[in-house]
């Protein structure tokens, strides 16, 4: 079965508030077996508009990635993130 991924691109407006998001999201990521492949760090904008923070998270399947995003635990965390950061998240099936 192909893996599932979250690809997130984020501009953090409130670094202290973003820490609250990270703490709140942790239970959902643990529950669904999230594995962080890229989490911030240096990056190169090759094409198009970029974001300051780029994250790639691996899950056992696209269904697990979907279930994590839509879980009550993550939705509580997302409400915090949306107050302190701007960005996009896409869920993608791996090859």
PDB file of N, CA and C in Angstrom, residues 1-6 27-35 57-75 89-94:
ATOM      1  N   UNK A   1       0.846  -1.183   0.000  1.00  0.00           N
ATOM      2  CA  UNK A   1       0.000   0.000   0.000  1.00  0.00           C
ATOM      3  C   UNK A   1       0.888   1.241   0.000  1.00  0.00           C
ATOM      4  N   UNK A   2       0.593   2.212  -0.869  1.00  0.00           N
ATOM      5  CA  UNK A   2       1.400   3.441  -0.894  1.00  0.00           C
ATOM      6  C   UNK A   2       1.252   4.251   0.398  1.00  0.00           C
ATOM      7  N   UNK A   3       2.307   4.923   0.748  1.00  0.00           N
ATOM      8  CA  UNK A   3       2.304   5.817   1.907  1.00  0.00           C
ATOM      9  C   UNK A   3       1.453   7.042   1.593  1.00  0.00           C
ATOM     10  N   UNK A   4       1.088   7.759   2.642  1.00  0.00           N
ATOM     11  CA  UNK A   4       0.397   9.024   2.494  1.00  0.00           C
ATOM     12  C   UNK A   4       1.252  10.129   3.100  1.00  0.00           C
ATOM     13  N   UNK A   5       1.127  11.334   2.593  1.00  0.00           N
ATOM     14  CA  UNK A   5       1.956  12.455   3.055  1.00  0.00           C
ATOM     15  C   UNK A   5       1.124  13.707   3.241  1.00  0.00           C
ATOM     16  N   UNK A   6       1.549  14.492   4.205  1.00  0.00           N
ATOM     17  CA  UNK A   6       1.101  15.883   4.299  1.00  0.00           C
ATOM     18  C   UNK A   6       2.247  16.712   3.772  1.00  0.00           C
ATOM     19  N   UNK A  27      -0.530  14.951  19.996  1.00  0.00           N
ATOM     20  CA  UNK A  27      -1.319  13.722  20.203  1.00  0.00           C
ATOM     21  C   UNK A  27      -1.878  13.135  18.912  1.00  0.00           C
ATOM     22  N   UNK A  28      -2.319  13.973  17.985  1.00  0.00           N
ATOM     23  CA  UNK A  28      -2.835  13.462  16.708  1.00  0.00           C
ATOM     24  C   UNK A  28      -1.720  12.802  15.914  1.00  0.00           C
ATOM     25  N   UNK A  29      -0.559  13.446  15.865  1.00  0.00           N
ATOM     26  CA  UNK A  29       0.557  12.867  15.117  1.00  0.00           C
ATOM     27  C   UNK A  29       0.996  11.538  15.729  1.00  0.00           C
ATOM     28  N   UNK A  30       1.025  11.449  17.034  1.00  0.00           N
ATOM     29  CA  UNK A  30       1.392  10.188  17.694  1.00  0.00           C
ATOM     30  C   UNK A  30       0.346   9.113  17.415  1.00  0.00           C
ATOM     31  N   UNK A  31      -0.924   9.468  17.519  1.00  0.00           N
ATOM     32  CA  UNK A  31      -2.021   8.508  17.311  1.00  0.00           C
ATOM     33  C   UNK A  31      -1.990   7.899  15.919  1.00  0.00           C
ATOM     34  N   UNK A  32      -1.644   8.703  14.913  1.00  0.00           N
ATOM     35  CA  UNK A  32      -1.689   8.234  13.532  1.00  0.00           C
ATOM     36  C   UNK A  32      -0.320   7.863  12.967  1.00  0.00           C
ATOM     37  N   UNK A  33       0.684   7.764  13.819  1.00  0.00           N
ATOM     38  CA  UNK A  33       2.001   7.288  13.394  1.00  0.00           C
ATOM     39  C   UNK A  33       2.741   8.207  12.444  1.00  0.00           C
ATOM     40  N   UNK A  34       2.587   9.504  12.614  1.00  0.00           N
ATOM     41  CA  UNK A  34       3.247  10.469  11.731  1.00  0.00           C
ATOM     42  C   UNK A  34       4.765  10.384  11.862  1.00  0.00           C
ATOM     43  N   UNK A  35       5.427  10.449  10.725  1.00  0.00           N
ATOM     44  CA  UNK A  35       6.892  10.482  10.693  1.00  0.00           C
ATOM     45  C   UNK A  35       7.293  11.751   9.934  1.00  0.00           C
ATOM     46  N   UNK A  57       5.274  15.254   6.116  1.00  0.00           N
ATOM     47  CA  UNK A  57       4.976  14.252   7.133  1.00  0.00           C
ATOM     48  C   UNK A  57       4.495  12.987   6.432  1.00  0.00           C
ATOM     49  N   UNK A  58       5.069  11.848   6.799  1.00  0.00           N
ATOM     50  CA  UNK A  58       4.713  10.565   6.196  1.00  0.00           C
ATOM     51  C   UNK A  58       3.770   9.791   7.108  1.00  0.00           C
ATOM     52  N   UNK A  59       2.792   9.135   6.492  1.00  0.00           N
ATOM     53  CA  UNK A  59       1.857   8.251   7.185  1.00  0.00           C
ATOM     54  C   UNK A  59       1.846   6.902   6.475  1.00  0.00           C
ATOM     55  N   UNK A  60       1.309   5.898   7.115  1.00  0.00           N
ATOM     56  CA  UNK A  60       1.278   4.556   6.519  1.00  0.00           C
ATOM     57  C   UNK A  60       0.432   4.492   5.250  1.00  0.00           C
ATOM     58  N   UNK A  61      -0.522   5.409   5.104  1.00  0.00           N
ATOM     59  CA  UNK A  61      -1.396   5.412   3.931  1.00  0.00           C
ATOM     60  C   UNK A  61      -2.023   6.797   3.784  1.00  0.00           C
ATOM     61  N   UNK A  62      -2.614   7.029   2.622  1.00  0.00           N
ATOM     62  CA  UNK A  62      -3.345   8.275   2.434  1.00  0.00           C
ATOM     63  C   UNK A  62      -4.535   8.333   3.386  1.00  0.00           C
ATOM     64  N   UNK A  63      -5.159   7.185   3.646  1.00  0.00           N
ATOM     65  CA  UNK A  63      -6.285   7.153   4.578  1.00  0.00           C
ATOM     66  C   UNK A  63      -5.844   7.600   5.973  1.00  0.00           C
ATOM     67  N   UNK A  64      -4.673   7.154   6.425  1.00  0.00           N
ATOM     68  CA  UNK A  64      -4.165   7.572   7.741  1.00  0.00           C
ATOM     69  C   UNK A  64      -3.863   9.070   7.751  1.00  0.00           C
ATOM     70  N   UNK A  65      -3.299   9.580   6.660  1.00  0.00           N
ATOM     71  CA  UNK A  65      -3.030  11.025   6.564  1.00  0.00           C
ATOM     72  C   UNK A  65      -4.337  11.803   6.645  1.00  0.00           C
ATOM     73  N   UNK A  66      -5.344  11.333   5.930  1.00  0.00           N
ATOM     74  CA  UNK A  66      -6.666  11.958   5.937  1.00  0.00           C
ATOM     75  C   UNK A  66      -7.280  11.890   7.337  1.00  0.00           C
ATOM     76  N   UNK A  67      -7.248  10.724   7.951  1.00  0.00           N
ATOM     77  CA  UNK A  67      -7.860  10.552   9.274  1.00  0.00           C
ATOM     78  C   UNK A  67      -7.171  11.422  10.319  1.00  0.00           C
ATOM     79  N   UNK A  68      -5.864  11.563  10.230  1.00  0.00           N
ATOM     80  CA  UNK A  68      -5.142  12.426  11.159  1.00  0.00           C
ATOM     81  C   UNK A  68      -5.593  13.871  10.989  1.00  0.00           C
ATOM     82  N   UNK A  69      -5.609  14.348   9.749  1.00  0.00           N
ATOM     83  CA  UNK A  69      -5.985  15.743   9.515  1.00  0.00           C
ATOM     84  C   UNK A  69      -7.394  16.027  10.025  1.00  0.00           C
ATOM     85  N   UNK A  70      -8.306  15.115   9.801  1.00  0.00           N
ATOM     86  CA  UNK A  70      -9.705  15.342  10.150  1.00  0.00           C
ATOM     87  C   UNK A  70     -10.058  14.897  11.570  1.00  0.00           C
ATOM     88  N   UNK A  71      -9.075  14.409  12.314  1.00  0.00           N
ATOM     89  CA  UNK A  71      -9.342  13.960  13.691  1.00  0.00           C
ATOM     90  C   UNK A  71      -9.687  15.147  14.590  1.00  0.00           C
ATOM     91  N   UNK A  72     -10.472  14.902  15.633  1.00  0.00           N
ATOM     92  CA  UNK A  72     -10.773  15.980  16.577  1.00  0.00           C
ATOM     93  C   UNK A  72      -9.510  16.569  17.211  1.00  0.00           C
ATOM     94  N   UNK A  73      -8.519  15.714  17.472  1.00  0.00           N
ATOM     95  CA  UNK A  73      -7.277  16.195  18.074  1.00  0.00           C
ATOM     96  C   UNK A  73      -6.584  17.199  17.154  1.00  0.00           C
ATOM     97  N   UNK A  74      -6.464  16.837  15.870  1.00  0.00           N
ATOM     98  CA  UNK A  74      -5.764  17.752  14.971  1.00  0.00           C
ATOM     99  C   UNK A  74      -6.599  18.993  14.676  1.00  0.00           C
ATOM    100  N   UNK A  75      -7.886  18.860  14.569  1.00  0.00           N
ATOM    101  CA  UNK A  75      -8.714  20.025  14.283  1.00  0.00           C
ATOM    102  C   UNK A  75      -8.636  21.059  15.402  1.00  0.00           C
ATOM    103  N   UNK A  89      -1.891  23.130   3.341  1.00  0.00           N
ATOM    104  CA  UNK A  89      -1.570  21.730   3.594  1.00  0.00           C
ATOM    105  C   UNK A  89      -2.258  20.927   2.501  1.00  0.00           C
ATOM    106  N   UNK A  90      -1.510  20.042   1.861  1.00  0.00           N
ATOM    107  CA  UNK A  90      -2.108  19.105   0.917  1.00  0.00           C
ATOM    108  C   UNK A  90      -1.800  17.695   1.387  1.00  0.00           C
ATOM    109  N   UNK A  91      -2.731  16.784   1.145  1.00  0.00           N
ATOM    110  CA  UNK A  91      -2.551  15.373   1.460  1.00  0.00           C
ATOM    111  C   UNK A  91      -2.302  14.654   0.133  1.00  0.00           C
ATOM    112  N   UNK A  92      -1.226  13.862   0.079  1.00  0.00           N
ATOM    113  CA  UNK A  92      -0.787  13.274  -1.176  1.00  0.00           C
ATOM    114  C   UNK A  92      -0.503  11.787  -0.979  1.00  0.00           C
ATOM    115  N   UNK A  93      -0.913  10.980  -1.953  1.00  0.00           N
ATOM    116  CA  UNK A  93      -0.559   9.566  -1.938  1.00  0.00           C
ATOM    117  C   UNK A  93       0.813   9.391  -2.563  1.00  0.00           C
ATOM    118  N   UNK A  94       1.640   8.565  -1.944  1.00  0.00           N
ATOM    119  CA  UNK A  94       2.979   8.302  -2.470  1.00  0.00           C
ATOM    120  C   UNK A  94       2.968   7.291  -3.593  1.00  0.00           C
TER     121      UNK A  94
END
